[in-house]
mmCIF file of N, CA, C and O in Angstrom:
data_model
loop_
_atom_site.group_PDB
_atom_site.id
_atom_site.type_symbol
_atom_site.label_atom_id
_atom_site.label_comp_id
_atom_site.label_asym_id
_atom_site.label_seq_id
_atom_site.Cartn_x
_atom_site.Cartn_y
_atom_site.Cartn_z
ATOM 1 N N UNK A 1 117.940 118.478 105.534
ATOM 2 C CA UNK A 1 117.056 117.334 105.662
ATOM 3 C C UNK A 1 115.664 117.739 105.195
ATOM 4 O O UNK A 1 115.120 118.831 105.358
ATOM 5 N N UNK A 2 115.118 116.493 104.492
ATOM 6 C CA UNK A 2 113.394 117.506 104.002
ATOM 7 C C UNK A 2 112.626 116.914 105.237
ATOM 8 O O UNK A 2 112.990 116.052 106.038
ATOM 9 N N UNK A 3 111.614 117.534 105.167
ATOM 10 C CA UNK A 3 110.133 117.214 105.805
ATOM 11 C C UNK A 3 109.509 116.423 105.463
ATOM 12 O O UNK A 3 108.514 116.971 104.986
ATOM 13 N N UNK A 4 109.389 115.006 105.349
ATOM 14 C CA UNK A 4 108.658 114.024 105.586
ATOM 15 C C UNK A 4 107.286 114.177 104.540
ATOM 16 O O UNK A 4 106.883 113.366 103.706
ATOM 17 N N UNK A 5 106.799 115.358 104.860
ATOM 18 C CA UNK A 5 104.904 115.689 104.586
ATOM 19 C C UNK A 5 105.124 116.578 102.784
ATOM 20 O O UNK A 5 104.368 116.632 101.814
ATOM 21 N N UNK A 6 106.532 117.150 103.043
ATOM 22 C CA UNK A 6 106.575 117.678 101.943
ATOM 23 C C UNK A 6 107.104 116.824 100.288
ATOM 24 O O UNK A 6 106.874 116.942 99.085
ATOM 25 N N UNK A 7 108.111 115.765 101.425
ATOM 26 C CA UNK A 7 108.743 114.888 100.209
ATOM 27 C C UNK A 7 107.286 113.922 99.217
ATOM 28 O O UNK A 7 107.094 113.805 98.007
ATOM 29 N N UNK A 8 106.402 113.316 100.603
ATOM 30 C CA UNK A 8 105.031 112.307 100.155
ATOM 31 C C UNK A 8 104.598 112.790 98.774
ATOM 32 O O UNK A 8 104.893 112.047 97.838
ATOM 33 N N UNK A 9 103.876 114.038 98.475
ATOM 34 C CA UNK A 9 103.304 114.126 97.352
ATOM 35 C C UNK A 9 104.043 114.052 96.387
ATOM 36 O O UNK A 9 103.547 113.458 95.430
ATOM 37 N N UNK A 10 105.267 114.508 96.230
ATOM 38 C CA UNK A 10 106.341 113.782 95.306
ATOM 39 C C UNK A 10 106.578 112.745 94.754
ATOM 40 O O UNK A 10 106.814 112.628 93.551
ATOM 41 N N UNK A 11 106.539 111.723 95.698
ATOM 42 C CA UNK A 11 106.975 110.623 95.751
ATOM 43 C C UNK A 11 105.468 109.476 95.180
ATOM 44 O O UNK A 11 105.614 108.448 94.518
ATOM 45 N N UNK A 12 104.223 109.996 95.631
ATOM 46 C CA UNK A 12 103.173 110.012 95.270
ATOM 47 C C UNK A 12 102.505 110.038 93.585
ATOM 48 O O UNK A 12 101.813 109.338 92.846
ATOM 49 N N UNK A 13 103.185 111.252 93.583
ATOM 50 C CA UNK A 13 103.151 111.560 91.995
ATOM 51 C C UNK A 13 103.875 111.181 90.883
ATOM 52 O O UNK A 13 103.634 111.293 89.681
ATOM 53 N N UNK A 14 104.833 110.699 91.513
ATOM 54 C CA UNK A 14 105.815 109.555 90.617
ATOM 55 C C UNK A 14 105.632 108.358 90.796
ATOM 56 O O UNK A 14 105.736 107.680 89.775
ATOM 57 N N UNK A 15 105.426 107.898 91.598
ATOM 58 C CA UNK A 15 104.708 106.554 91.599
ATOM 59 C C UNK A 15 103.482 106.644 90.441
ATOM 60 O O UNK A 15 103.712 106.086 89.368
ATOM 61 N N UNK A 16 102.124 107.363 90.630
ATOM 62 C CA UNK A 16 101.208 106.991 89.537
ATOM 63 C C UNK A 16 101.668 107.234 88.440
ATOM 64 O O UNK A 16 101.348 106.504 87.502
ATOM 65 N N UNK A 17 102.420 108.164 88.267
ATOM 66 C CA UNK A 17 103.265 108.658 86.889
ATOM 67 C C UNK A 17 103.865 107.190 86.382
ATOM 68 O O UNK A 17 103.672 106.925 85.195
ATOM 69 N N UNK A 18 104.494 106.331 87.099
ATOM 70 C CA UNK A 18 104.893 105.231 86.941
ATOM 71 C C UNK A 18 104.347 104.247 86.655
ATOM 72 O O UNK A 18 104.889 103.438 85.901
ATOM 73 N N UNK A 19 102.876 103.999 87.281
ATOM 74 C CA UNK A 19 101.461 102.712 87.654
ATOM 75 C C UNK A 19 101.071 103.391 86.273
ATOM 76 O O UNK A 19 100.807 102.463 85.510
ATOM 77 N N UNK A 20 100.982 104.109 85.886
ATOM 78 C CA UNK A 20 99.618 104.207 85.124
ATOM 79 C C UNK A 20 99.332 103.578 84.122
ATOM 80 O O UNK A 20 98.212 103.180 83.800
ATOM 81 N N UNK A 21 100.758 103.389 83.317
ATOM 82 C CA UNK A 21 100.319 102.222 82.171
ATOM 83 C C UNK A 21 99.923 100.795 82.790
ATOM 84 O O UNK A 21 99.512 99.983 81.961
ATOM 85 N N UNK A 22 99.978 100.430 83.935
ATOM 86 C CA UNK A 22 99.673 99.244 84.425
ATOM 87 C C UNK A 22 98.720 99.372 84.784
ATOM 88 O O UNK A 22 98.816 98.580 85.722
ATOM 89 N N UNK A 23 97.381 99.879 84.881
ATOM 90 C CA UNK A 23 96.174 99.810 85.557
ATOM 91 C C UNK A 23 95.062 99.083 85.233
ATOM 92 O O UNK A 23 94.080 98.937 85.961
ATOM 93 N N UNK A 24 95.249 98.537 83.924
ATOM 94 C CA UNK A 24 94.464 98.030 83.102
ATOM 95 C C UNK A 24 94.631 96.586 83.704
ATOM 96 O O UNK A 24 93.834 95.751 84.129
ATOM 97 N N UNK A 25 95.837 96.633 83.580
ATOM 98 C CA UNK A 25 96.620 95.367 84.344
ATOM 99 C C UNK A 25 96.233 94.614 85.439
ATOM 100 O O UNK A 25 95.611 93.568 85.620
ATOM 101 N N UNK A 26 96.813 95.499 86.156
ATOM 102 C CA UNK A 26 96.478 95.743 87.481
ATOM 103 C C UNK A 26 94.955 95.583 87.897
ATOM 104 O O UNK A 26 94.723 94.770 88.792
ATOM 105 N N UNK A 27 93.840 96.315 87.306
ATOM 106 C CA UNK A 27 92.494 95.896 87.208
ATOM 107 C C UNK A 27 92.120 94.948 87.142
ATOM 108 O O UNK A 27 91.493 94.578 88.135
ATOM 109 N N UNK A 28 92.250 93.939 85.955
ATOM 110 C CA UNK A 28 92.242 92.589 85.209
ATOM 111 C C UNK A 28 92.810 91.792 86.641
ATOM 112 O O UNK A 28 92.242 90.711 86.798
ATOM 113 N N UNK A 29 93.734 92.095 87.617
ATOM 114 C CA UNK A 29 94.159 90.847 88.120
ATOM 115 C C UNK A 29 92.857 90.853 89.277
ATOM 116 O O UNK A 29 92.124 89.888 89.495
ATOM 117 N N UNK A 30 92.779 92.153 89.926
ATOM 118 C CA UNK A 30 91.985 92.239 91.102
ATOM 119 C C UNK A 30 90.730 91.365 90.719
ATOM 120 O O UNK A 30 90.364 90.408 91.402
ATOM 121 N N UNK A 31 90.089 91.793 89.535
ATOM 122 C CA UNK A 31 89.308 90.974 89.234
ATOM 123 C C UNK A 31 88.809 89.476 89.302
ATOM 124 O O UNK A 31 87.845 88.841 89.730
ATOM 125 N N UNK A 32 90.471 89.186 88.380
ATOM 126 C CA UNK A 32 90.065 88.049 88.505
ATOM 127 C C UNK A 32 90.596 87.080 89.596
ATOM 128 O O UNK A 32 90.568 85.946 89.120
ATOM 129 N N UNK A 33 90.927 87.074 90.485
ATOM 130 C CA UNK A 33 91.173 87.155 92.279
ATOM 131 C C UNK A 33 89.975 87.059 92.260
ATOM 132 O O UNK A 33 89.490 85.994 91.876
ATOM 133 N N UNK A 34 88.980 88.326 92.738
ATOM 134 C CA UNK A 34 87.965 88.171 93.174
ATOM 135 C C UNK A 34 86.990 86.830 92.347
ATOM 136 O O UNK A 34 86.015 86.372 92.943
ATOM 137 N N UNK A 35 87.349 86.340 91.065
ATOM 138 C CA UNK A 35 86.586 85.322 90.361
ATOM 139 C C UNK A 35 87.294 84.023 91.221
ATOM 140 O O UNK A 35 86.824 82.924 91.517
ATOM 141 N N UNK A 36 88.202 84.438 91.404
ATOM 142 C CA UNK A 36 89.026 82.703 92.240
ATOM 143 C C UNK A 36 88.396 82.905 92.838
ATOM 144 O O UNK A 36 87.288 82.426 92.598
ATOM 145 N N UNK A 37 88.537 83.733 94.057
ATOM 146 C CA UNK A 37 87.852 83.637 95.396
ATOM 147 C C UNK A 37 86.260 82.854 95.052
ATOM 148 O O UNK A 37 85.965 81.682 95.287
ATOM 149 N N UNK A 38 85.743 83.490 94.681
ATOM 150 C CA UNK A 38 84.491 83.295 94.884
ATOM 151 C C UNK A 38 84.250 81.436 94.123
ATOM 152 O O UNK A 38 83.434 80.582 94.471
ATOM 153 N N UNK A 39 85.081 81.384 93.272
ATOM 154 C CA UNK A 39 85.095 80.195 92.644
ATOM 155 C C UNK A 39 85.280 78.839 93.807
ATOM 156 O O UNK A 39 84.731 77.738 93.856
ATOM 157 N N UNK A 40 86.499 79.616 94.836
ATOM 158 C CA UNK A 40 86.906 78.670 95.947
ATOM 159 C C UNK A 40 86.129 78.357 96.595
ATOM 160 O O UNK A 40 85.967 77.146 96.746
ATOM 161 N N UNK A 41 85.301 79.268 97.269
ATOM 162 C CA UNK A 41 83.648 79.590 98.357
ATOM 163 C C UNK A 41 82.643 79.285 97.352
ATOM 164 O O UNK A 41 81.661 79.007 98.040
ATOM 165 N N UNK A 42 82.362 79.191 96.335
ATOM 166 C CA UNK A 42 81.144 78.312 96.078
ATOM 167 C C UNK A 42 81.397 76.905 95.726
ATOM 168 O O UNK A 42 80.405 76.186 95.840
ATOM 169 N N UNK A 43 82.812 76.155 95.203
ATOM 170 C CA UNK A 43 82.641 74.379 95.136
ATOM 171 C C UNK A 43 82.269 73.449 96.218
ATOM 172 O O UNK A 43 82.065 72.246 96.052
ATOM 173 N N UNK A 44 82.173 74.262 97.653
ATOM 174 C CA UNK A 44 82.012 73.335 98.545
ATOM 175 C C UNK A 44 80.344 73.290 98.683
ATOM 176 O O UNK A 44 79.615 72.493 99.273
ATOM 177 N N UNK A 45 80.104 74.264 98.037
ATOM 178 C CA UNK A 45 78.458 74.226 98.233
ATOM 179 C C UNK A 45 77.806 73.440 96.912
ATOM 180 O O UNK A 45 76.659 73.024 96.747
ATOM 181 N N UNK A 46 78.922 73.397 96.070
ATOM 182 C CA UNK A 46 78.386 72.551 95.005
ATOM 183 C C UNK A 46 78.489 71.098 94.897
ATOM 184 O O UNK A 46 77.804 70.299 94.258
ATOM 185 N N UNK A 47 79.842 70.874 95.927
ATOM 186 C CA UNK A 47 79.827 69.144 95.824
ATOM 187 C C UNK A 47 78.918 68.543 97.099
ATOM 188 O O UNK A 47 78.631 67.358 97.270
ATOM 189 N N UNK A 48 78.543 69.676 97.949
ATOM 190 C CA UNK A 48 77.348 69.175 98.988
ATOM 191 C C UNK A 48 76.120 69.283 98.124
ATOM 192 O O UNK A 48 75.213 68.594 98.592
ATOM 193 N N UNK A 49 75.710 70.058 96.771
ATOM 194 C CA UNK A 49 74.471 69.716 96.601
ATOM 195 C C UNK A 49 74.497 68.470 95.461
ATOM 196 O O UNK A 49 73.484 67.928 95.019
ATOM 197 N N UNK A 50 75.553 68.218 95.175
ATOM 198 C CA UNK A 50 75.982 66.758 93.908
ATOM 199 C C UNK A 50 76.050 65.805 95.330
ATOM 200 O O UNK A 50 75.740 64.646 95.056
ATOM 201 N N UNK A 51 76.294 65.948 96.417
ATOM 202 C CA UNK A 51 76.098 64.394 97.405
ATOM 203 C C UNK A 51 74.826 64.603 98.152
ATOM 204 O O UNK A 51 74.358 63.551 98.588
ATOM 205 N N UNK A 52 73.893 66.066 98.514
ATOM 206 C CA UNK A 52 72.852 65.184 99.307
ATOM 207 C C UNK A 52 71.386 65.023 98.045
ATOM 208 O O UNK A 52 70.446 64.248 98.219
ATOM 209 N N UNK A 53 71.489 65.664 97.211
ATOM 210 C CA UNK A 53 70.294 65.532 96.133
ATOM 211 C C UNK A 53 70.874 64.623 94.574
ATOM 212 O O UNK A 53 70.298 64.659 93.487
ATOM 213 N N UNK A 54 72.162 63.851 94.908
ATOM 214 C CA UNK A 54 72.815 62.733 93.670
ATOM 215 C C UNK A 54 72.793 62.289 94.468
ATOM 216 O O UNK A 54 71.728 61.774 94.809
ATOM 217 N N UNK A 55 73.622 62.216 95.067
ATOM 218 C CA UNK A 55 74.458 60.545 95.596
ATOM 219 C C UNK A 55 73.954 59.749 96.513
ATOM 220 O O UNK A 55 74.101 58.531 96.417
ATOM 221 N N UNK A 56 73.128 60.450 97.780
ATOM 222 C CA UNK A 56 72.716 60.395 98.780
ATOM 223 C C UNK A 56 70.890 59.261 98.086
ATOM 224 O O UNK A 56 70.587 58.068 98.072
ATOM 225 N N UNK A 57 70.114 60.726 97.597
ATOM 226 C CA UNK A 57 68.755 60.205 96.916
ATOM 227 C C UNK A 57 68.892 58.958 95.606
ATOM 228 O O UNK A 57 67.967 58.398 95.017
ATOM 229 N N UNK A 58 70.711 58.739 95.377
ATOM 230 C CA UNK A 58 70.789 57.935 93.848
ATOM 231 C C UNK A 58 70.213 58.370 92.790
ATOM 232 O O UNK A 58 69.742 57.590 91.962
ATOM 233 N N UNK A 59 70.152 59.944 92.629
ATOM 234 C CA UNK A 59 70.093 60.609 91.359
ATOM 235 C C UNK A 59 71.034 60.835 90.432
ATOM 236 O O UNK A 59 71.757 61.831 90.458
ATOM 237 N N UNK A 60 71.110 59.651 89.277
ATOM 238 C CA UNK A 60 72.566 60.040 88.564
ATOM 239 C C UNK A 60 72.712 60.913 87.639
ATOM 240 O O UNK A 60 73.685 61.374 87.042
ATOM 241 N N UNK A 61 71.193 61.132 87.595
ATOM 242 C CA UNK A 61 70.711 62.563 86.770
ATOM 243 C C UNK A 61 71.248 64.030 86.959
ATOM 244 O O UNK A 61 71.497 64.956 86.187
ATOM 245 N N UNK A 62 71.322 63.830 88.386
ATOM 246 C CA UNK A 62 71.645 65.293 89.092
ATOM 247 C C UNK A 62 73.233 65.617 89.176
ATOM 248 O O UNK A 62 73.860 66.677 89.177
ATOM 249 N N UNK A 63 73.768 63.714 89.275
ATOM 250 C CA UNK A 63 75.051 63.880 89.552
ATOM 251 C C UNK A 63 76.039 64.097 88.093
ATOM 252 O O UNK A 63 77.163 64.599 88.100
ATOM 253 N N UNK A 64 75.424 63.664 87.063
ATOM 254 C CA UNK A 64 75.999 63.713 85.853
ATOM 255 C C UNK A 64 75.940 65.356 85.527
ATOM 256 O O UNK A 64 76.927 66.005 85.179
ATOM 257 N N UNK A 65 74.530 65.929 85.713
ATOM 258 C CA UNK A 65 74.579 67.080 85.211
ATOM 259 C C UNK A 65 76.053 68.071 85.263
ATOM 260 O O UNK A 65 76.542 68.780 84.384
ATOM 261 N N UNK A 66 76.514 67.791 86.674
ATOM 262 C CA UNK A 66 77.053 68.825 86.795
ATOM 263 C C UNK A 66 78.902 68.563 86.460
ATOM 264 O O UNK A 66 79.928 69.191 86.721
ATOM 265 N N UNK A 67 78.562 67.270 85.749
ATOM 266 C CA UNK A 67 80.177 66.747 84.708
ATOM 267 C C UNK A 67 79.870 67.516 83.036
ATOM 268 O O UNK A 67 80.828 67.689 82.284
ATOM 269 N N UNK A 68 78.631 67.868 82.670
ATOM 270 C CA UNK A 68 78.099 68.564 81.135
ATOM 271 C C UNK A 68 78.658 69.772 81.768
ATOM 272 O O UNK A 68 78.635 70.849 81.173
#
């Protein structure tokens, strides 16, 4: 039976041996995740500032802008 502590770095090292052509990949997605995310957490702050400084004051100036 092996040892647990001895098999890991093995198993370790074949794995990245494996990932590595994917990292680029793999990079590119984390990324752009983090661009959703942040995309998700800022529209709500954007359609509150298109209703209290457009819609609210009847600026159709303000409210159009943000359809360009």
């Amino acid at each position: 039976m092996h040892d647990s502590a001895s098999v890991e770095p093995v198993m370790i090292s074949r794995l990245r041996q494996w990932t590595r052509p994917y990292a680029r990949t793999v990079a590119l997605a984390v990324v752009l995740q983090l661009v959703q995310a942040l995309g998700l957490l800022l529209l709500p702050t954007l359609n509150a500032d298109v209703i209290d400084n457009g819609v609210l004051a009847g600026d159709t100036d303000h409210t159009s802008a943000w359809a360009r």
